Amino acid sequence: MSRTPDDDLPPQGYANYVLAVLLAAYILSFVDRNILALLVGPIRAEFDITDFQFSILHGWAFTLFYIVLGLPIGWLADRYSRKWIITAGVLAWSVMTCLCGFAKSFGSLFAARVGVGVGEATLSPAAYSLMGDYFSPERLRWATAVFTMGITLGSGGSYLIGGWLYDWFSAGRGMAGWAWLQGFSAWQLTFIAVGLPGLLVVALLLAVREPPRRRLLAADTGQAVPVAEWLAHLRGHWQAYTALMLGVSMMSIVGYGTLTWYPEFLFRTYGLSKSAGGAALGTMFIVAGTAGALGGAWFASLLQRRGYRDANLRLVMLAALLLIAPATLAPLLPRADWAIWLSWPVIFVHYTHFGVAMAALQLITPNRLRAQTSALMLFMANLFGLALGGSVVAFFTDFVFGYDDALRYSLALCALLMYPAAAAIVGWGLRHYRAALM
């Protein structure tokens, strides 16, 4: 591998600006994808659809295209300007989110949701690749951790901001003097309101420069690496990549299962209202989850200073081990406030892992393979998490325990099975990861 010296990196202040813009885009992406969860009632009433039909709008319309398109978009990002790929994607999903507010039928809302997923598929692979060229290996884990804060800030924000906007529009505020808005429902205006800020992010992205690619293969000619060569690289280090990608995927099953089912668990088990449960979880994700994302980088740095070359991946294993007991116990507690308070450290520790895991991936992957390799890892994590995480919990409830109120046991069983599996897989791969470090 040839390396660009750290003094050839872009200025730190400008790199931080780029990171802030990418973070803003990531926050908006989670707000735009999750906002639908707050609008179940009015959308069902508007189109006279069932819960199952709504789940198609919320999950599969977005997820299938989002995870599948990540791979070809990663391929493009290793060959063309990552800045323009991200800019086009933010513009596309922002427009499509606004168009959700113009939907007049189930089919048109489905199509708009597909467009949101297509646009959002551009962001992560290209963003992680960009960060590898803006930050030194020592600072990269901090950059990816800050970027990962978008998950918790956006998820929590969608609960808090979306609910406030819907109530505001339902009360008729914000429409005075705007006659053309009178024909829109509150849920439609909520979509438009959360989609419009994306246009500001597009403007900020125009000031981002495409940096020279660093950490190139020694024989790199500036041409794109053939897919066969990418596959050969993955095969050459298959143990390291398998441990990293599969370990993170096991973690994502619990993460997305929690995101999907915890509000309903609080309602079914303790009788907590949807609004109270949403507020508690929204605050928890924003505060504890965001602190965890930053804490992960700090803990990984501490491990690095103690001589662990595999610090980024080792942190994933340690987080999984630490989570087994509290994540299993929290949904089994007899009181709602106890379950919520124990969930705070669970959310904190869980979100320490993803940012440093993405940094770990960049450090064993040549530059012109990074975006498509990141896309492969995101495909795995999203396939297990976004597409399957909620279904795993539901499977336990319906087919293992067999009654609705067993949701608490399903959440506990999911944590009890998946966190040890993640720790074992990552632990197996540590020595292979060290061998793959460049």
Tab-separated table of C-alpha atoms in Angstrom:
chain	number	residue	atom	x	y	z
A	1	MET	CA	0.000	0.000	0.000
A	2	SER	CA	1.146	3.524	-0.714
A	3	ARG	CA	0.119	6.174	1.786
A	4	THR	CA	-0.386	9.884	1.480
A	5	PRO	CA	1.368	11.577	4.460
A	6	ASP	CA	-0.964	13.087	6.999
A	7	ASP	CA	0.336	16.587	6.253
A	8	ASP	CA	-1.127	16.162	2.755
A	9	LEU	CA	-4.596	15.761	4.211
A	10	PRO	CA	-7.143	18.542	3.633
A	11	PRO	CA	-7.059	21.243	6.366
A	12	GLN	CA	-8.649	19.994	9.581
A	13	GLY	CA	-11.145	22.842	9.765
A	14	TYR	CA	-12.400	22.141	6.267
A	15	ALA	CA	-12.525	18.393	6.947
A	16	ASN	CA	-14.692	19.119	9.987
A	17	TYR	CA	-17.010	21.223	7.815
A	18	VAL	CA	-17.425	18.309	5.414
A	19	LEU	CA	-18.120	15.987	8.340
A	20	ALA	CA	-20.758	18.389	9.705
A	21	VAL	CA	-22.517	18.512	6.325
A	22	LEU	CA	-22.448	14.712	6.017
A	23	LEU	CA	-23.814	14.435	9.558
A	24	ALA	CA	-26.656	16.850	8.719
A	25	ALA	CA	-27.505	14.737	5.688
A	26	TYR	CA	-27.461	11.537	7.764
A	27	ILE	CA	-29.725	13.048	10.436
A	28	LEU	CA	-32.225	14.124	7.791
A	29	SER	CA	-32.115	10.695	6.175
A	30	PHE	CA	-33.277	9.048	9.410
A	31	VAL	CA	-35.926	11.693	10.039
A	32	ASP	CA	-37.281	11.257	6.509
A	33	ARG	CA	-37.307	7.455	6.617
A	34	ASN	CA	-38.806	7.181	10.143
A	35	ILE	CA	-41.394	9.959	9.979
A	36	LEU	CA	-43.981	7.533	8.593
A	37	ALA	CA	-44.070	5.637	11.898
A	38	LEU	CA	-45.718	8.653	13.560
A	39	LEU	CA	-48.442	8.929	10.941
A	40	VAL	CA	-49.988	5.457	11.114
A	41	GLY	CA	-53.486	6.574	12.114
A	42	PRO	CA	-54.071	9.409	9.638
A	43	ILE	CA	-52.579	7.493	6.687
A	44	ARG	CA	-54.638	4.379	7.430
A	45	ALA	CA	-57.759	6.554	7.669
A	46	GLU	CA	-56.895	8.471	4.489
A	47	PHE	CA	-56.430	5.412	2.280
A	48	ASP	CA	-58.546	2.882	4.203
A	49	ILE	CA	-55.687	0.386	4.483
A	50	THR	CA	-54.807	-2.338	6.954
A	51	ASP	CA	-51.845	-2.587	9.305
A	52	PHE	CA	-50.191	-5.012	6.899
A	53	GLN	CA	-50.554	-2.622	3.981
A	54	PHE	CA	-49.117	0.135	6.130
A	55	SER	CA	-46.133	-2.099	6.994
A	56	ILE	CA	-45.461	-2.422	3.252
A	57	LEU	CA	-45.262	1.365	2.990
A	58	HIS	CA	-43.097	1.702	6.069
A	59	GLY	CA	-40.711	-1.190	5.600
A	60	TRP	CA	-40.482	-2.966	2.295
A	61	ALA	CA	-41.150	-0.004	-0.004
A	62	PHE	CA	-38.148	1.723	1.527
A	63	THR	CA	-35.906	-1.176	2.569
A	64	LEU	CA	-35.736	-3.483	-0.434
A	65	PHE	CA	-34.567	-0.812	-2.845
A	66	TYR	CA	-32.416	0.875	-0.200
A	67	ILE	CA	-30.335	-2.203	0.569
A	68	VAL	CA	-30.136	-3.585	-2.980
A	69	LEU	CA	-29.095	-0.315	-4.630
A	70	GLY	CA	-26.345	0.284	-2.063
A	71	LEU	CA	-24.053	-2.190	-3.844
A	72	PRO	CA	-24.142	-0.649	-7.348
A	73	ILE	CA	-23.965	2.825	-5.839
A	74	GLY	CA	-20.869	1.751	-3.907
A	75	TRP	CA	-19.408	0.536	-7.192
A	76	LEU	CA	-20.054	3.966	-8.724
A	77	ALA	CA	-18.569	5.782	-5.709
A	78	ASP	CA	-15.284	3.903	-6.145
A	79	ARG	CA	-15.107	5.182	-9.720
A	80	TYR	CA	-16.714	8.616	-9.829
A	81	SER	CA	-17.164	11.742	-7.690
A	82	ARG	CA	-18.535	10.822	-4.293
A	83	LYS	CA	-19.563	14.430	-3.650
A	84	TRP	CA	-21.905	14.503	-6.643
A	85	ILE	CA	-23.332	11.060	-5.883
A	86	ILE	CA	-24.245	12.217	-2.365
A	87	THR	CA	-25.573	15.578	-3.599
A	88	ALA	CA	-27.810	13.907	-6.171
A	89	GLY	CA	-29.035	11.451	-3.540
A	90	VAL	CA	-29.918	14.108	-0.949
A	91	LEU	CA	-31.790	16.106	-3.588
A	92	ALA	CA	-33.655	12.997	-4.744
A	93	TRP	CA	-34.783	11.762	-1.327
A	94	SER	CA	-35.725	15.272	-0.157
A	95	VAL	CA	-37.908	15.811	-3.204
A	96	MET	CA	-39.428	12.343	-2.816
A	97	THR	CA	-40.164	12.993	0.882
A	98	CYS	CA	-41.980	16.169	-0.100
A	99	LEU	CA	-43.849	14.220	-2.794
A	100	CYS	CA	-45.083	11.830	-0.087
A	101	GLY	CA	-47.063	14.849	1.085
A	102	PHE	CA	-48.712	15.144	-2.338
A	103	ALA	CA	-49.759	11.487	-2.453
A	104	LYS	CA	-53.430	10.940	-3.212
A	105	SER	CA	-53.448	7.131	-3.197
A	106	PHE	CA	-51.717	4.135	-1.659
A	107	GLY	CA	-49.871	3.527	-4.925
A	108	SER	CA	-48.506	7.064	-5.216
A	109	LEU	CA	-47.333	7.048	-1.585
A	110	PHE	CA	-45.692	3.654	-2.164
A	111	ALA	CA	-43.853	5.029	-5.227
A	112	ALA	CA	-42.681	8.093	-3.302
A	113	ARG	CA	-41.384	5.884	-0.462
A	114	VAL	CA	-39.452	3.822	-2.994
A	115	GLY	CA	-37.884	7.069	-4.213
A	116	VAL	CA	-36.873	7.990	-0.669
A	117	GLY	CA	-35.086	4.639	-0.332
A	118	VAL	CA	-33.346	5.008	-3.685
A	119	GLY	CA	-32.060	8.476	-2.787
A	120	GLU	CA	-30.880	7.498	0.692
A	121	ALA	CA	-28.956	4.521	-0.692
A	122	THR	CA	-26.387	6.987	-2.096
A	123	LEU	CA	-25.258	8.475	1.195
A	124	SER	CA	-23.473	5.978	3.427
A	125	PRO	CA	-21.126	4.141	1.013
A	126	ALA	CA	-19.872	7.373	-0.543
A	127	ALA	CA	-19.706	9.216	2.807
A	128	TYR	CA	-17.576	6.561	4.529
A	129	SER	CA	-15.231	6.524	1.552
A	130	LEU	CA	-14.951	10.334	1.640
A	131	MET	CA	-14.122	10.334	5.344
A	132	GLY	CA	-11.219	7.979	4.712
A	133	ASP	CA	-9.690	10.663	2.479
A	134	TYR	CA	-10.384	13.602	4.806
A	135	PHE	CA	-9.090	12.112	8.069
A	136	SER	CA	-5.964	10.275	9.207
A	137	PRO	CA	-6.362	6.672	10.451
A	138	GLU	CA	-6.061	7.969	14.024
A	139	ARG	CA	-8.892	10.487	13.576
A	140	LEU	CA	-11.015	8.338	11.298
A	141	ARG	CA	-12.753	6.495	14.148
A	142	TRP	CA	-13.813	9.869	15.569
A	143	ALA	CA	-15.126	10.998	12.200
A	144	THR	CA	-17.129	7.804	11.639
A	145	ALA	CA	-18.416	7.949	15.231
A	146	VAL	CA	-19.634	11.529	14.741
A	147	PHE	CA	-21.273	10.521	11.461
A	148	THR	CA	-22.953	7.574	13.186
A	149	MET	CA	-24.592	10.054	15.582
A	150	GLY	CA	-26.963	10.722	12.696
A	151	ILE	CA	-28.684	7.399	13.438
A	152	THR	CA	-29.634	8.326	16.985
A	153	LEU	CA	-30.189	12.038	16.393
A	154	GLY	CA	-32.341	11.323	13.354
A	155	SER	CA	-34.286	8.432	14.915
A	156	GLY	CA	-34.970	10.328	18.133
A	157	GLY	CA	-35.661	13.518	16.225
A	158	SER	CA	-38.227	11.823	14.023
A	159	TYR	CA	-40.226	10.901	17.141
A	160	LEU	CA	-39.980	14.351	18.712
A	161	ILE	CA	-40.022	16.719	15.724
A	162	GLY	CA	-42.517	14.696	13.714
A	163	GLY	CA	-45.016	14.548	16.549
A	164	TRP	CA	-44.716	18.268	17.186
A	165	LEU	CA	-45.152	19.131	13.499
A	166	TYR	CA	-48.194	16.925	13.110
A	167	ASP	CA	-49.873	18.441	16.172
A	168	TRP	CA	-48.981	21.940	14.948
A	169	PHE	CA	-50.500	21.387	11.523
A	170	SER	CA	-53.507	19.533	13.003
A	171	ALA	CA	-54.304	22.647	15.031
A	172	GLY	CA	-54.309	24.728	11.844
A	173	ARG	CA	-51.154	26.647	12.741
A	174	GLY	CA	-48.623	27.372	10.027
A	175	MET	CA	-51.318	27.587	7.322
A	176	ALA	CA	-52.677	31.078	7.951
A	177	GLY	CA	-52.140	33.254	4.901
A	178	TRP	CA	-51.207	30.287	2.728
A	179	ALA	CA	-54.410	29.473	0.859
A	180	TRP	CA	-52.783	26.760	-1.244
A	181	LEU	CA	-52.036	24.782	1.933
A	182	GLN	CA	-55.691	24.528	2.903
A	183	GLY	CA	-56.230	21.451	0.748
A	184	PHE	CA	-53.517	19.439	2.484
A	185	SER	CA	-53.957	17.183	5.505
A	186	ALA	CA	-51.736	17.557	8.553
A	187	TRP	CA	-49.876	14.331	7.719
A	188	GLN	CA	-49.157	15.603	4.196
A	189	LEU	CA	-47.800	18.904	5.483
A	190	THR	CA	-45.618	17.009	7.951
A	191	PHE	CA	-43.940	15.164	5.065
A	192	ILE	CA	-43.363	18.401	3.166
A	193	ALA	CA	-41.961	20.143	6.253
A	194	VAL	CA	-39.378	17.426	6.969
A	195	GLY	CA	-38.402	17.122	3.290
A	196	LEU	CA	-37.643	20.782	2.621
A	197	PRO	CA	-34.512	21.095	4.859
A	198	GLY	CA	-32.775	18.657	2.535
A	199	LEU	CA	-32.535	21.431	-0.040
A	200	LEU	CA	-30.378	23.413	2.397
A	201	VAL	CA	-28.074	20.415	2.799
A	202	VAL	CA	-27.791	20.215	-0.996
A	203	ALA	CA	-26.610	23.837	-1.019
A	204	LEU	CA	-24.009	23.085	1.669
A	205	LEU	CA	-22.778	20.045	-0.282
A	206	LEU	CA	-21.975	22.266	-3.246
A	207	ALA	CA	-19.098	23.718	-1.190
A	208	VAL	CA	-17.621	20.244	-0.591
A	209	ARG	CA	-14.553	19.356	-2.669
A	210	GLU	CA	-13.833	15.841	-3.888
A	211	PRO	CA	-10.477	15.049	-2.182
A	212	PRO	CA	-7.606	13.074	-3.742
A	213	ARG	CA	-7.943	9.382	-2.966
A	214	ARG	CA	-5.545	8.130	-0.290
A	215	ARG	CA	-4.436	4.622	0.737
A	216	LEU	CA	-4.272	3.466	-2.862
A	217	LEU	CA	-2.860	0.160	-3.987
A	218	ALA	CA	0.837	0.463	-4.760
A	219	ALA	CA	0.189	-0.425	-8.392
A	220	ASP	CA	-2.806	1.841	-8.679
A	221	THR	CA	-3.029	3.538	-12.070
A	222	GLY	CA	-5.935	5.787	-11.230
A	223	GLN	CA	-8.333	3.439	-12.971
A	224	ALA	CA	-11.213	1.692	-11.254
A	225	VAL	CA	-10.416	-1.717	-9.816
A	226	PRO	CA	-12.273	-4.521	-11.644
A	227	VAL	CA	-15.001	-6.314	-9.718
A	228	ALA	CA	-13.030	-9.570	-9.976
A	229	GLU	CA	-10.112	-7.928	-8.187
A	230	TRP	CA	-12.450	-6.659	-5.457
A	231	LEU	CA	-13.809	-10.163	-4.952
A	232	ALA	CA	-10.280	-11.535	-4.856
A	233	HIS	CA	-9.380	-9.045	-2.115
A	234	LEU	CA	-12.432	-10.083	-0.086
A	235	ARG	CA	-11.566	-13.767	-0.511
A	236	GLY	CA	-7.996	-13.106	0.564
A	237	HIS	CA	-9.203	-11.691	3.890
A	238	TRP	CA	-12.544	-13.466	4.148
A	239	GLN	CA	-12.201	-14.260	7.851
A	240	ALA	CA	-11.640	-10.612	8.801
A	241	TYR	CA	-14.513	-9.342	6.640
A	242	THR	CA	-16.855	-12.131	7.755
A	243	ALA	CA	-16.196	-11.451	11.433
A	244	LEU	CA	-16.710	-7.713	10.999
A	245	MET	CA	-19.783	-7.818	8.773
A	246	LEU	CA	-21.568	-10.733	10.424
A	247	GLY	CA	-20.806	-9.490	13.945
A	248	VAL	CA	-22.264	-6.069	13.155
A	249	SER	CA	-25.244	-7.747	11.486
A	250	MET	CA	-26.030	-9.702	14.659
A	251	MET	CA	-25.872	-6.455	16.618
A	252	SER	CA	-28.198	-4.779	14.115
A	253	ILE	CA	-30.899	-7.427	14.638
A	254	VAL	CA	-31.179	-6.358	18.276
A	255	GLY	CA	-30.827	-2.666	17.439
A	256	TYR	CA	-33.572	-2.518	14.824
A	257	GLY	CA	-35.721	-5.001	16.739
A	258	THR	CA	-35.602	-2.615	19.678
A	259	LEU	CA	-36.303	0.421	17.508
A	260	THR	CA	-39.326	-1.319	15.998
A	261	TRP	CA	-40.896	-2.980	19.035
A	262	TYR	CA	-39.913	-1.081	22.183
A	263	PRO	CA	-42.733	1.499	21.985
A	264	GLU	CA	-45.264	-1.321	21.574
A	265	PHE	CA	-43.605	-3.291	24.388
A	266	LEU	CA	-44.018	-0.326	26.752
A	267	PHE	CA	-47.674	-0.077	25.759
A	268	ARG	CA	-48.512	-3.794	25.992
A	269	THR	CA	-46.559	-4.594	29.135
A	270	TYR	CA	-46.969	-1.472	31.255
A	271	GLY	CA	-49.907	0.345	29.646
A	272	LEU	CA	-47.718	3.347	28.785
A	273	SER	CA	-49.306	5.630	26.201
A	274	LYS	CA	-47.803	5.820	22.735
A	275	SER	CA	-46.930	9.495	23.214
A	276	ALA	CA	-45.254	8.899	26.586
A	277	GLY	CA	-43.344	5.893	25.288
A	278	GLY	CA	-42.284	7.763	22.148
A	279	ALA	CA	-41.064	10.758	24.143
A	280	ALA	CA	-39.091	8.540	26.521
A	281	LEU	CA	-37.488	6.585	23.696
A	282	GLY	CA	-36.850	9.663	21.549
A	283	THR	CA	-34.985	11.370	24.393
A	284	MET	CA	-33.089	8.173	25.155
A	285	PHE	CA	-31.882	7.718	21.586
A	286	ILE	CA	-30.857	11.350	21.193
A	287	VAL	CA	-28.961	11.576	24.493
A	288	ALA	CA	-27.714	8.084	25.324
A	289	GLY	CA	-27.354	6.870	21.750
A	290	THR	CA	-25.463	9.948	20.610
A	291	ALA	CA	-23.186	9.841	23.658
A	292	GLY	CA	-22.560	6.180	22.917
A	293	ALA	CA	-21.503	6.886	19.343
A	294	LEU	CA	-18.879	9.365	20.583
A	295	GLY	CA	-17.970	7.174	23.549
A	296	GLY	CA	-17.179	4.309	21.195
A	297	ALA	CA	-14.439	6.328	19.516
A	298	TRP	CA	-13.015	7.311	22.913
A	299	PHE	CA	-13.003	3.736	24.202
A	300	ALA	CA	-11.412	2.472	20.982
A	301	SER	CA	-8.701	5.135	21.298
A	302	LEU	CA	-8.046	3.950	24.843
A	303	LEU	CA	-7.678	0.365	23.641
A	304	GLN	CA	-5.345	1.565	20.881
A	305	ARG	CA	-3.148	3.349	23.412
A	306	ARG	CA	-2.968	0.139	25.413
A	307	GLY	CA	-1.413	-1.588	22.434
A	308	TYR	CA	-4.401	-3.257	20.756
A	309	ARG	CA	-3.959	-2.878	16.990
A	310	ASP	CA	-7.430	-4.361	16.549
A	311	ALA	CA	-8.990	-1.753	18.878
A	312	ASN	CA	-11.870	-0.826	16.555
A	313	LEU	CA	-13.044	-4.405	16.074
A	314	ARG	CA	-12.267	-5.441	19.639
A	315	LEU	CA	-14.636	-2.744	20.896
A	316	VAL	CA	-17.501	-4.398	18.976
A	317	MET	CA	-16.825	-7.655	20.836
A	318	LEU	CA	-16.621	-5.944	24.224
A	319	ALA	CA	-19.853	-4.012	23.615
A	320	ALA	CA	-21.689	-7.216	22.705
A	321	LEU	CA	-20.431	-8.964	25.849
A	322	LEU	CA	-21.400	-6.048	28.094
A	323	LEU	CA	-24.917	-5.920	26.643
A	324	ILE	CA	-25.962	-9.530	27.182
A	325	ALA	CA	-27.159	-9.173	30.785
A	326	PRO	CA	-28.771	-5.668	30.848
A	327	ALA	CA	-30.429	-5.965	27.424
A	328	THR	CA	-31.927	-9.323	28.401
A	329	LEU	CA	-33.068	-8.080	31.806
A	330	ALA	CA	-34.567	-4.677	30.846
A	331	PRO	CA	-37.800	-5.926	29.203
A	332	LEU	CA	-38.375	-8.405	32.043
A	333	LEU	CA	-38.482	-5.810	34.827
A	334	PRO	CA	-41.824	-5.366	36.631
A	335	ARG	CA	-42.093	-1.577	36.235
A	336	ALA	CA	-41.949	0.707	33.207
A	337	ASP	CA	-39.638	3.249	34.825
A	338	TRP	CA	-37.167	0.500	35.760
A	339	ALA	CA	-37.193	-0.869	32.195
A	340	ILE	CA	-36.666	2.621	30.749
A	341	TRP	CA	-33.835	3.526	33.107
A	342	LEU	CA	-31.980	0.259	32.473
A	343	SER	CA	-32.456	0.828	28.744
A	344	TRP	CA	-30.414	4.040	28.928
A	345	PRO	CA	-27.051	2.270	29.462
A	346	VAL	CA	-28.136	-0.439	27.010
A	347	ILE	CA	-28.688	2.151	24.259
A	348	PHE	CA	-25.427	3.911	25.197
A	349	VAL	CA	-23.311	0.753	24.937
A	350	HIS	CA	-25.086	-0.556	21.850
A	351	TYR	CA	-24.351	2.574	19.835
A	352	THR	CA	-20.650	2.586	20.704
A	353	HIS	CA	-19.990	-0.107	18.126
A	354	PHE	CA	-21.165	0.987	14.679
A	355	GLY	CA	-18.977	4.028	14.014
A	356	VAL	CA	-15.760	2.284	15.038
A	357	ALA	CA	-16.803	-0.814	13.087
A	358	MET	CA	-17.069	1.295	9.933
A	359	ALA	CA	-13.642	2.783	10.692
A	360	ALA	CA	-12.316	-0.759	11.115
A	361	LEU	CA	-13.609	-1.611	7.653
A	362	GLN	CA	-11.876	1.353	6.002
A	363	LEU	CA	-8.520	0.414	7.558
A	364	ILE	CA	-8.388	-3.051	5.965
A	365	THR	CA	-9.727	-1.970	2.563
A	366	PRO	CA	-7.816	-0.291	-0.299
A	367	ASN	CA	-9.151	3.103	-1.330
A	368	ARG	CA	-10.739	2.191	-4.635
A	369	LEU	CA	-12.541	-0.718	-2.990
A	370	ARG	CA	-13.818	1.138	0.058
A	371	ALA	CA	-17.198	2.430	-1.106
A	372	GLN	CA	-18.409	-0.867	-2.530
A	373	THR	CA	-17.038	-2.764	0.489
A	374	SER	CA	-18.836	-0.308	2.789
A	375	ALA	CA	-21.959	-0.863	0.697
A	376	LEU	CA	-21.607	-4.632	1.185
A	377	MET	CA	-21.327	-4.218	4.943
A	378	LEU	CA	-24.306	-1.856	5.010
A	379	PHE	CA	-26.249	-4.323	2.859
A	380	MET	CA	-25.570	-7.054	5.419
A	381	ALA	CA	-26.383	-4.873	8.435
A	382	ASN	CA	-29.551	-3.505	6.847
A	383	LEU	CA	-30.688	-6.895	5.562
A	384	PHE	CA	-30.405	-8.375	9.045
A	385	GLY	CA	-31.495	-5.213	10.848
A	386	LEU	CA	-33.901	-3.120	8.766
A	387	ALA	CA	-35.476	-6.044	6.920
A	388	LEU	CA	-35.292	-8.840	9.515
A	389	GLY	CA	-34.739	-7.301	12.960
A	390	GLY	CA	-38.374	-6.532	13.659
A	391	SER	CA	-39.464	-9.835	12.123
A	392	VAL	CA	-37.171	-11.882	14.366
A	393	VAL	CA	-38.814	-10.399	17.462
A	394	ALA	CA	-42.280	-10.897	15.960
A	395	PHE	CA	-41.432	-14.507	15.072
A	396	PHE	CA	-40.603	-15.261	18.693
A	397	THR	CA	-43.845	-13.613	19.846
A	398	ASP	CA	-46.140	-15.357	17.341
A	399	PHE	CA	-44.528	-18.759	16.840
A	400	VAL	CA	-42.387	-19.444	19.916
A	401	PHE	CA	-44.453	-17.948	22.751
A	402	GLY	CA	-47.749	-17.661	20.895
A	403	TYR	CA	-49.422	-14.652	22.520
A	404	ASP	CA	-49.133	-10.860	22.147
A	405	ASP	CA	-48.171	-10.069	25.713
A	406	ALA	CA	-45.065	-12.247	25.329
A	407	LEU	CA	-43.395	-9.391	23.426
A	408	ARG	CA	-41.229	-8.667	26.467
A	409	TYR	CA	-39.897	-12.238	26.403
A	410	SER	CA	-39.235	-12.004	22.676
A	411	LEU	CA	-37.125	-8.873	23.155
A	412	ALA	CA	-35.207	-10.557	25.965
A	413	LEU	CA	-34.660	-13.734	23.936
A	414	CYS	CA	-33.444	-11.746	20.928
A	415	ALA	CA	-30.795	-10.024	23.072
A	416	LEU	CA	-29.855	-13.290	24.798
A	417	LEU	CA	-29.212	-15.007	21.468
A	418	MET	CA	-27.785	-12.276	19.249
A	419	TYR	CA	-25.315	-10.484	21.501
A	420	PRO	CA	-23.364	-13.665	22.445
A	421	ALA	CA	-23.372	-14.679	18.770
A	422	ALA	CA	-21.936	-11.287	17.797
A	423	ALA	CA	-19.244	-11.479	20.487
A	424	ALA	CA	-18.234	-15.027	19.464
A	425	ILE	CA	-18.036	-14.188	15.750
A	426	VAL	CA	-15.975	-11.039	16.312
A	427	GLY	CA	-13.709	-12.762	18.838
A	428	TRP	CA	-12.979	-15.491	16.296
A	429	GLY	CA	-12.004	-12.897	13.687
A	430	LEU	CA	-9.693	-10.663	15.736
A	431	ARG	CA	-6.406	-12.313	14.729
A	432	HIS	CA	-7.496	-12.386	11.085
A	433	TYR	CA	-8.373	-8.697	11.285
A	434	ARG	CA	-4.924	-7.873	12.667
A	435	ALA	CA	-3.348	-9.756	9.778
A	436	ALA	CA	-5.444	-7.780	7.270
A	437	LEU	CA	-4.524	-4.323	8.643
A	438	MET	CA	-2.640	-2.249	6.101
